[in-house]
PDB file of C-alpha atoms and ligand atoms in Angstrom:
ATOM      1  CA  MET H   1     -36.417  13.929   9.212  1.00 75.00           C
ATOM      2  CA  ASN H   2     -37.140  12.566   5.481  1.00 91.00           C
ATOM      3  CA  TYR H   3     -33.823  13.341   3.676  1.00 98.00           C
ATOM      4  CA  GLN H   4     -34.079  12.894  -0.292  1.00 98.00           C
ATOM      5  CA  GLY H   5     -30.180  13.361  -0.970  1.00 98.00           C
ATOM      6  CA  ILE H   6     -27.208  12.958   0.863  1.00 98.00           C
ATOM      7  CA  ILE H   7     -23.934  14.853   0.189  1.00 98.00           C
ATOM      8  CA  PHE H   8     -20.740  13.419   0.925  1.00 98.00           C
ATOM      9  CA  ASP H   9     -17.282  15.109   1.420  1.00 98.00           C
ATOM     10  CA  LEU H  10     -14.758  12.926   0.110  1.00 97.00           C
ATOM     11  CA  ASP H  11     -11.379  13.524   1.869  1.00 96.00           C
ATOM     12  CA  GLY H  12     -11.594  11.619   5.336  1.00 95.00           C
ATOM     13  CA  VAL H  13     -14.988  10.442   4.769  1.00 97.00           C
ATOM     14  CA  LEU H  14     -15.292   7.893   1.721  1.00 98.00           C
ATOM     15  CA  CYS H  15     -11.619   7.346   1.705  1.00 97.00           C
ATOM     16  CA  SER H  16      -8.364   7.865   3.648  1.00 94.00           C
ATOM     17  CA  THR H  17      -6.844  10.585   1.444  1.00 95.00           C
ATOM     18  CA  ASP H  18      -6.745  12.838   4.652  1.00 93.00           C
ATOM     19  CA  GLU H  19      -3.705  10.870   5.637  1.00 93.00           C
ATOM     20  CA  TYR H  20      -2.006  11.562   1.948  1.00 96.00           C
ATOM     21  CA  HIS H  21      -2.788  14.978   2.322  1.00 97.00           C
ATOM     22  CA  TYR H  22      -1.002  14.951   5.980  1.00 97.00           C
ATOM     23  CA  GLN H  23       1.970  13.062   4.455  1.00 97.00           C
ATOM     24  CA  ALA H  24       2.257  15.542   1.697  1.00 98.00           C
ATOM     25  CA  TRP H  25       1.758  18.841   3.935  1.00 98.00           C
ATOM     26  CA  LYS H  26       4.391  16.923   6.486  1.00 98.00           C
ATOM     27  CA  GLY H  27       6.825  16.626   3.592  1.00 98.00           C
ATOM     28  CA  LEU H  28       6.418  20.399   2.798  1.00 98.00           C
ATOM     29  CA  ALA H  29       6.848  21.687   6.458  1.00 98.00           C
ATOM     30  CA  ASP H  30       9.786  19.485   7.058  1.00 97.00           C
ATOM     31  CA  SER H  31      11.458  20.818   3.931  1.00 96.00           C
ATOM     32  CA  LEU H  32      11.090  24.522   5.030  1.00 97.00           C
ATOM     33  CA  GLY H  33      12.063  23.608   8.928  1.00 96.00           C
ATOM     34  CA  LEU H  34       8.370  24.224  10.123  1.00 97.00           C
ATOM     35  CA  ALA H  35       6.553  22.335  12.635  1.00 97.00           C
ATOM     36  CA  PHE H  36       3.579  20.405  11.278  1.00 97.00           C
ATOM     37  CA  ASP H  37       1.575  17.750  13.450  1.00 97.00           C
ATOM     38  CA  ARG H  38      -1.747  16.060  13.462  1.00 96.00           C
ATOM     39  CA  GLN H  39      -3.337  18.691  15.183  1.00 95.00           C
ATOM     40  CA  LYS H  40      -2.581  21.289  12.952  1.00 96.00           C
ATOM     41  CA  ASN H  41      -3.561  18.942  10.048  1.00 94.00           C
ATOM     42  CA  ASN H  42      -6.665  18.920  11.592  1.00 93.00           C
ATOM     43  CA  ARG H  43      -7.185  22.543  10.827  1.00 94.00           C
ATOM     44  CA  LEU H  44      -6.870  21.886   6.893  1.00 95.00           C
ATOM     45  CA  ARG H  45      -9.794  19.523   6.739  1.00 93.00           C
ATOM     46  CA  GLY H  46     -12.094  20.782   4.170  1.00 92.00           C
ATOM     47  CA  VAL H  47      -9.974  24.067   3.661  1.00 93.00           C
ATOM     48  CA  SER H  48      -8.737  24.669   0.155  1.00 95.00           C
ATOM     49  CA  ARG H  49      -5.318  24.217  -0.946  1.00 96.00           C
ATOM     50  CA  MET H  50      -3.895  27.577  -0.878  1.00 96.00           C
ATOM     51  CA  ALA H  51      -5.802  28.350   2.291  1.00 95.00           C
ATOM     52  CA  SER H  52      -3.927  25.334   3.715  1.00 97.00           C
ATOM     53  CA  LEU H  53      -0.690  26.489   2.621  1.00 98.00           C
ATOM     54  CA  ASP H  54      -1.190  29.847   4.656  1.00 97.00           C
ATOM     55  CA  ILE H  55      -1.989  27.621   7.730  1.00 97.00           C
ATOM     56  CA  VAL H  56       1.126  25.789   7.045  1.00 98.00           C
ATOM     57  CA  LEU H  57       3.113  28.767   6.717  1.00 97.00           C
ATOM     58  CA  GLU H  58       1.502  30.430  10.033  1.00 96.00           C
ATOM     59  CA  ASP H  59       5.513  30.151  11.426  1.00 92.00           C
ATOM     60  CA  TYR H  60       7.149  31.039   8.680  1.00 95.00           C
ATOM     61  CA  PRO H  61       9.623  34.039   9.546  1.00 92.00           C
ATOM     62  CA  GLU H  62       9.139  36.234   6.678  1.00 92.00           C
ATOM     63  CA  PRO H  63       6.226  36.826   4.053  1.00 92.00           C
ATOM     64  CA  LEU H  64       6.013  35.354   0.856  1.00 95.00           C
ATOM     65  CA  ALA H  65       5.490  36.371  -2.332  1.00 97.00           C
ATOM     66  CA  GLU H  66       2.072  34.852  -4.263  1.00 97.00           C
ATOM     67  CA  ALA H  67       4.267  33.226  -6.982  1.00 98.00           C
ATOM     68  CA  GLU H  68       6.174  31.731  -4.083  1.00 98.00           C
ATOM     69  CA  LYS H  69       3.244  30.205  -2.555  1.00 98.00           C
ATOM     70  CA  LEU H  70       1.905  29.115  -5.825  1.00 98.00           C
ATOM     71  CA  ALA H  71       4.811  27.086  -6.300  1.00 98.00           C
ATOM     72  CA  LEU H  72       5.173  25.543  -2.655  1.00 98.00           C
ATOM     73  CA  ALA H  73       1.312  25.072  -3.159  1.00 98.00           C
ATOM     74  CA  GLU H  74       2.216  22.934  -6.593  1.00 98.00           C
ATOM     75  CA  GLN H  75       5.289  21.066  -4.651  1.00 98.00           C
ATOM     76  CA  LYS H  76       2.630  19.556  -2.288  1.00 98.00           C
ATOM     77  CA  ASN H  77       0.347  18.677  -4.849  1.00 98.00           C
ATOM     78  CA  GLU H  78       2.793  17.007  -6.995  1.00 98.00           C
ATOM     79  CA  SER H  79       3.953  14.632  -4.132  1.00 97.00           C
ATOM     80  CA  TYR H  80       0.031  14.545  -2.852  1.00 98.00           C
ATOM     81  CA  LYS H  81      -0.898  12.953  -6.513  1.00 98.00           C
ATOM     82  CA  ARG H  82       2.180  10.628  -6.645  1.00 97.00           C
ATOM     83  CA  LEU H  83       0.596   9.142  -3.271  1.00 97.00           C
ATOM     84  CA  LEU H  84      -2.690   9.130  -5.043  1.00 98.00           C
ATOM     85  CA  THR H  85      -1.402   6.973  -7.753  1.00 97.00           C
ATOM     86  CA  ARG H  86      -1.113   4.044  -5.484  1.00 94.00           C
ATOM     87  CA  MET H  87      -5.000   4.044  -4.817  1.00 97.00           C
ATOM     88  CA  SER H  88      -7.312   1.526  -6.063  1.00 97.00           C
ATOM     89  CA  PRO H  89     -10.713   0.262  -5.786  1.00 97.00           C
ATOM     90  CA  ALA H  90      -9.475  -1.962  -2.596  1.00 97.00           C
ATOM     91  CA  ASP H  91      -8.800   1.650  -0.717  1.00 96.00           C
ATOM     92  CA  LEU H  92     -12.657   2.264  -0.831  1.00 97.00           C
ATOM     93  CA  PRO H  93     -13.923   0.708   2.629  1.00 97.00           C
ATOM     94  CA  GLU H  94     -16.377  -2.360   2.272  1.00 97.00           C
ATOM     95  CA  ALA H  95     -18.513  -0.784   4.788  1.00 97.00           C
ATOM     96  CA  VAL H  96     -18.676   2.649   2.881  1.00 98.00           C
ATOM     97  CA  LYS H  97     -19.367   0.630  -0.414  1.00 98.00           C
ATOM     98  CA  SER H  98     -22.202  -1.270   0.793  1.00 98.00           C
ATOM     99  CA  THR H  99     -23.827   1.854   2.545  1.00 98.00           C
ATOM    100  CA  LEU H 100     -23.638   4.061  -0.433  1.00 98.00           C
ATOM    101  CA  LEU H 101     -25.360   0.965  -2.281  1.00 98.00           C
ATOM    102  CA  ALA H 102     -28.003   0.803   0.486  1.00 98.00           C
ATOM    103  CA  LEU H 103     -28.662   4.063   0.796  1.00 98.00           C
ATOM    104  CA  ARG H 104     -29.173   4.272  -3.289  1.00 98.00           C
ATOM    105  CA  ALA H 105     -31.278   1.280  -2.824  1.00 98.00           C
ATOM    106  CA  ARG H 106     -33.679   3.359  -0.419  1.00 97.00           C
ATOM    107  CA  GLY H 107     -34.138   5.727  -3.314  1.00 97.00           C
ATOM    108  CA  LEU H 108     -31.852   8.555  -2.073  1.00 98.00           C
ATOM    109  CA  LYS H 109     -30.157  10.628  -4.302  1.00 98.00           C
ATOM    110  CA  LEU H 110     -26.158  10.892  -3.692  1.00 98.00           C
ATOM    111  CA  ALA H 111     -23.745  13.442  -4.316  1.00 98.00           C
ATOM    112  CA  ILE H 112     -20.130  14.722  -3.688  1.00 98.00           C
ATOM    113  CA  GLY H 113     -19.466  17.996  -2.025  1.00 98.00           C
ATOM    114  CA  SER H 114     -15.669  18.472  -1.779  1.00 97.00           C
ATOM    115  CA  SER H 115     -13.215  21.332  -1.796  1.00 96.00           C
ATOM    116  CA  SER H 116     -10.692  19.171  -3.676  1.00 97.00           C
ATOM    117  CA  LYS H 117      -9.774  19.777  -7.425  1.00 97.00           C
ATOM    118  CA  ASN H 118      -8.616  16.126  -7.334  1.00 98.00           C
ATOM    119  CA  THR H 119     -11.873  14.711  -6.651  1.00 98.00           C
ATOM    120  CA  PRO H 120     -12.186  13.272 -10.543  1.00 98.00           C
ATOM    121  CA  PHE H 121      -9.065  11.535 -10.151  1.00 98.00           C
ATOM    122  CA  ILE H 122      -9.520  10.366  -6.692  1.00 98.00           C
ATOM    123  CA  LEU H 123     -12.990   9.031  -7.951  1.00 98.00           C
ATOM    124  CA  ARG H 124     -11.338   7.043 -10.995  1.00 98.00           C
ATOM    125  CA  GLN H 125      -9.101   5.721  -8.478  1.00 97.00           C
ATOM    126  CA  LEU H 126     -11.676   4.037  -6.088  1.00 98.00           C
ATOM    127  CA  GLY H 127     -13.976   3.035  -9.063  1.00 97.00           C
ATOM    128  CA  LEU H 128     -16.691   5.510  -8.113  1.00 98.00           C
ATOM    129  CA  ASP H 129     -16.263   7.463 -11.599  1.00 96.00           C
ATOM    130  CA  GLY H 130     -20.012   7.851 -12.662  1.00 97.00           C
ATOM    131  CA  PHE H 131     -21.450   6.394  -9.739  1.00 98.00           C
ATOM    132  CA  PHE H 132     -22.833   9.773  -8.104  1.00 98.00           C
ATOM    133  CA  ASP H 133     -25.813  11.577  -9.208  1.00 98.00           C
ATOM    134  CA  ALA H 134     -23.640  14.909  -8.762  1.00 98.00           C
ATOM    135  CA  VAL H 135     -20.404  15.691  -8.298  1.00 98.00           C
ATOM    136  CA  SER H 136     -19.426  19.282  -6.860  1.00 98.00           C
ATOM    137  CA  ASP H 137     -15.879  20.012  -6.296  1.00 97.00           C
ATOM    138  CA  GLY H 138     -13.086  22.136  -5.556  1.00 96.00           C
ATOM    139  CA  ASN H 139     -12.884  23.010  -9.918  1.00 95.00           C
ATOM    140  CA  HIS H 140     -16.716  24.665  -9.368  1.00 88.00           C
ATOM    141  CA  ILE H 141     -15.977  26.876  -6.773  1.00 95.00           C
ATOM    142  CA  SER H 142     -14.980  30.326  -5.749  1.00 94.00           C
ATOM    143  CA  ARG H 143     -15.086  29.962  -2.186  1.00 94.00           C
ATOM    144  CA  SER H 144     -14.177  26.904  -0.160  1.00 92.00           C
ATOM    145  CA  LYS H 145     -15.557  25.467   3.006  1.00 95.00           C
ATOM    146  CA  PRO H 146     -16.816  26.776   5.572  1.00 96.00           C
ATOM    147  CA  ASP H 147     -18.668  28.567   3.004  1.00 97.00           C
ATOM    148  CA  PRO H 148     -21.602  26.584   1.787  1.00 98.00           C
ATOM    149  CA  GLU H 149     -21.027  27.094  -1.993  1.00 98.00           C
ATOM    150  CA  VAL H 150     -19.856  23.520  -2.770  1.00 98.00           C
ATOM    151  CA  PHE H 151     -22.732  22.043  -1.027  1.00 98.00           C
ATOM    152  CA  LEU H 152     -25.413  24.560  -2.130  1.00 98.00           C
ATOM    153  CA  LYS H 153     -24.311  23.366  -5.729  1.00 98.00           C
ATOM    154  CA  ALA H 154     -24.393  19.925  -5.090  1.00 98.00           C
ATOM    155  CA  ALA H 155     -28.041  20.449  -4.045  1.00 98.00           C
ATOM    156  CA  GLN H 156     -28.851  22.434  -7.147  1.00 98.00           C
ATOM    157  CA  MET H 157     -27.417  19.796  -9.024  1.00 98.00           C
ATOM    158  CA  LEU H 158     -29.189  17.073  -7.730  1.00 98.00           C
ATOM    159  CA  GLY H 159     -32.143  19.323  -8.162  1.00 98.00           C
ATOM    160  CA  LEU H 160     -33.063  19.341  -4.525  1.00 98.00           C
ATOM    161  CA  LYS H 161     -33.599  21.932  -1.886  1.00 98.00           C
ATOM    162  CA  PRO H 162     -31.026  22.356   0.629  1.00 98.00           C
ATOM    163  CA  VAL H 163     -33.233  21.474   3.656  1.00 98.00           C
ATOM    164  CA  ASP H 164     -33.952  17.886   2.175  1.00 98.00           C
ATOM    165  CA  CYS H 165     -30.385  17.167   1.778  1.00 98.00           C
ATOM    166  CA  LEU H 166     -28.128  15.587   4.466  1.00 98.00           C
ATOM    167  CA  VAL H 167     -24.150  16.555   4.385  1.00 98.00           C
ATOM    168  CA  VAL H 168     -21.965  14.039   5.853  1.00 98.00           C
ATOM    169  CA  GLU H 169     -18.471  15.413   6.714  1.00 98.00           C
ATOM    170  CA  ASP H 170     -15.172  14.707   8.995  1.00 96.00           C
ATOM    171  CA  ALA H 171     -14.100  18.601   8.745  1.00 96.00           C
ATOM    172  CA  VAL H 172     -15.662  21.030  11.392  1.00 96.00           C
ATOM    173  CA  ALA H 173     -15.094  23.507   8.890  1.00 96.00           C
ATOM    174  CA  GLY H 174     -17.366  21.406   6.238  1.00 97.00           C
ATOM    175  CA  ALA H 175     -19.693  20.734   9.109  1.00 98.00           C
ATOM    176  CA  GLU H 176     -20.251  24.678   9.206  1.00 98.00           C
ATOM    177  CA  ALA H 177     -20.321  24.660   5.588  1.00 98.00           C
ATOM    178  CA  GLY H 178     -23.496  22.239   5.627  1.00 98.00           C
ATOM    179  CA  HIS H 179     -25.156  24.655   8.545  1.00 98.00           C
ATOM    180  CA  ARG H 180     -24.686  27.951   6.635  1.00 98.00           C
ATOM    181  CA  GLY H 181     -26.460  26.076   3.678  1.00 98.00           C
ATOM    182  CA  GLY H 182     -29.216  25.419   5.590  1.00 98.00           C
ATOM    183  CA  MET H 183     -28.549  21.502   5.915  1.00 98.00           C
ATOM    184  CA  ASP H 184     -28.312  18.977   8.382  1.00 98.00           C
ATOM    185  CA  VAL H 185     -24.824  17.288   9.098  1.00 98.00           C
ATOM    186  CA  ALA H 186     -23.747  14.008   9.824  1.00 98.00           C
ATOM    187  CA  CYS H 187     -20.198  14.015  10.933  1.00 98.00           C
ATOM    188  CA  VAL H 188     -17.417  11.311  11.220  1.00 98.00           C
ATOM    189  CA  GLY H 189     -13.838  11.236  12.425  1.00 96.00           C
ATOM    190  CA  ASP H 190     -12.707  14.748  13.840  1.00 95.00           C
ATOM    191  CA  ALA H 191     -15.833  16.404  13.422  1.00 97.00           C
ATOM    192  CA  ALA H 192     -17.784  13.856  15.190  1.00 98.00           C
ATOM    193  CA  GLN H 193     -15.541  14.259  18.062  1.00 97.00           C
ATOM    194  CA  ALA H 194     -15.909  17.692  18.134  1.00 97.00           C
ATOM    195  CA  LYS H 195     -19.770  17.147  18.055  1.00 98.00           C
ATOM    196  CA  ALA H 196     -19.987  19.404  15.298  1.00 98.00           C
ATOM    197  CA  GLY H 197     -23.397  17.697  13.356  1.00 98.00           C
ATOM    198  CA  GLU H 198     -26.982  16.974  14.196  1.00 98.00           C
ATOM    199  CA  TYR H 199     -25.553  13.431  14.095  1.00 98.00           C
ATOM    200  CA  ASN H 200     -22.197  12.234  15.239  1.00 98.00           C
ATOM    201  CA  LEU H 201     -21.235   8.772  14.009  1.00 98.00           C
ATOM    202  CA  ALA H 202     -18.585   6.245  14.420  1.00 98.00           C
ATOM    203  CA  SER H 203     -18.596   5.393  10.947  1.00 97.00           C
ATOM    204  CA  VAL H 204     -20.198   6.112   7.646  1.00 98.00           C
ATOM    205  CA  SER H 205     -22.466   2.926   8.113  1.00 98.00           C
ATOM    206  CA  GLY H 206     -24.175   4.949  10.891  1.00 98.00           C
ATOM    207  CA  LEU H 207     -26.239   6.786   8.136  1.00 98.00           C
ATOM    208  CA  LEU H 208     -28.387   3.577   7.495  1.00 98.00           C
ATOM    209  CA  GLU H 209     -29.913   4.455  11.111  1.00 96.00           C
ATOM    210  CA  ILE H 210     -30.780   7.959  10.328  1.00 94.00           C
ATOM    211  CA  VAL H 211     -32.288   7.949   6.914  1.00 93.00           C
TER     212      VAL H 211
HETATM  213  C1  BG6 L   1     -10.305  18.684   1.280  1.00 67.08           C
HETATM  214  C2  BG6 L   1      -9.389  18.159   2.152  1.00 67.08           C
HETATM  215  O1  BG6 L   1     -11.163  17.952   0.658  1.00 67.08           O
HETATM  216  O2  BG6 L   1     -10.027  19.543  -0.217  1.00 67.08           O
HETATM  217  C3  BG6 L   1      -8.419  19.511   2.111  1.00 67.08           C
HETATM  218  O3  BG6 L   1      -9.968  18.068   3.204  1.00 67.08           O
HETATM  219  C4  BG6 L   1      -7.648  19.892   1.217  1.00 67.08           C
HETATM  220  O4  BG6 L   1      -7.280  18.976   3.330  1.00 67.08           O
HETATM  221  C5  BG6 L   1      -8.877  20.298  -0.057  1.00 67.08           C
HETATM  222  O5  BG6 L   1      -6.909  21.219   1.172  1.00 67.08           O
HETATM  223  C6  BG6 L   1      -8.078  21.002  -1.341  1.00 67.08           C
HETATM  224  O6  BG6 L   1      -7.686  19.540  -1.830  1.00 67.08           O
HETATM  225  P1  BG6 L   1      -6.990  19.442  -3.173  1.00 67.08           P
HETATM  226  O7  BG6 L   1      -7.105  17.996  -3.573  1.00 67.08           O
HETATM  227  O8  BG6 L   1      -7.735  20.411  -4.252  1.00 67.08           O
HETATM  228  O9  BG6 L   1      -5.453  20.152  -3.175  1.00 67.08           O
HETATM  229 MG1   MG L   2     -12.779  15.764   4.763  1.00 67.08          MG
END
């Protein structure tokens, strides 16, 4: 398949912010006396902040008012952002950086398709501000993955048809979003283990063998 564009998920694909998400949710769950482990964390991959909170609160003994939920989501996001301030361009793995540059040198258009509202901040921390041809993120969408909205918007921003784009994902929900948008999906990490993509890769550098 001759792809013209590649749309990258951010958290867990280009950088290990998925670990920071885990730590921040774990801190919130601990403070509420709720069980939270890495298996549960995998269900939050690709999912919006409020939908993630609903999963974290599944075993909470009583229903919470919307205002209380917003306050808990804000509490989690504050501790997550504190972790993000420690990030620097050194947190962009060398293999990811060289793969991005090699893909661009092959003439492919490169975009971000992430559910995260913190995307602009993370890209700045990684030294990737202005690098991508398009950035579609949680600030531009009303429906989170597995809805295809964020990827369709990225393809549109690139000026490409969805069928000409390849999505790269670490989340099963994200792979489903790519497929629902009519795109092929290359998976890494958790989604690759679940064999959720047309391609299930050991690392992002594997992209160089398929495009
Ligand atoms: C996705 C992550 O990229 O962004 C999810 O995989 C996260 O785990 C979602 O919940 C929303 O992120 P944020 O930064 O807007 O809270
Ligand atoms: Mg991800």
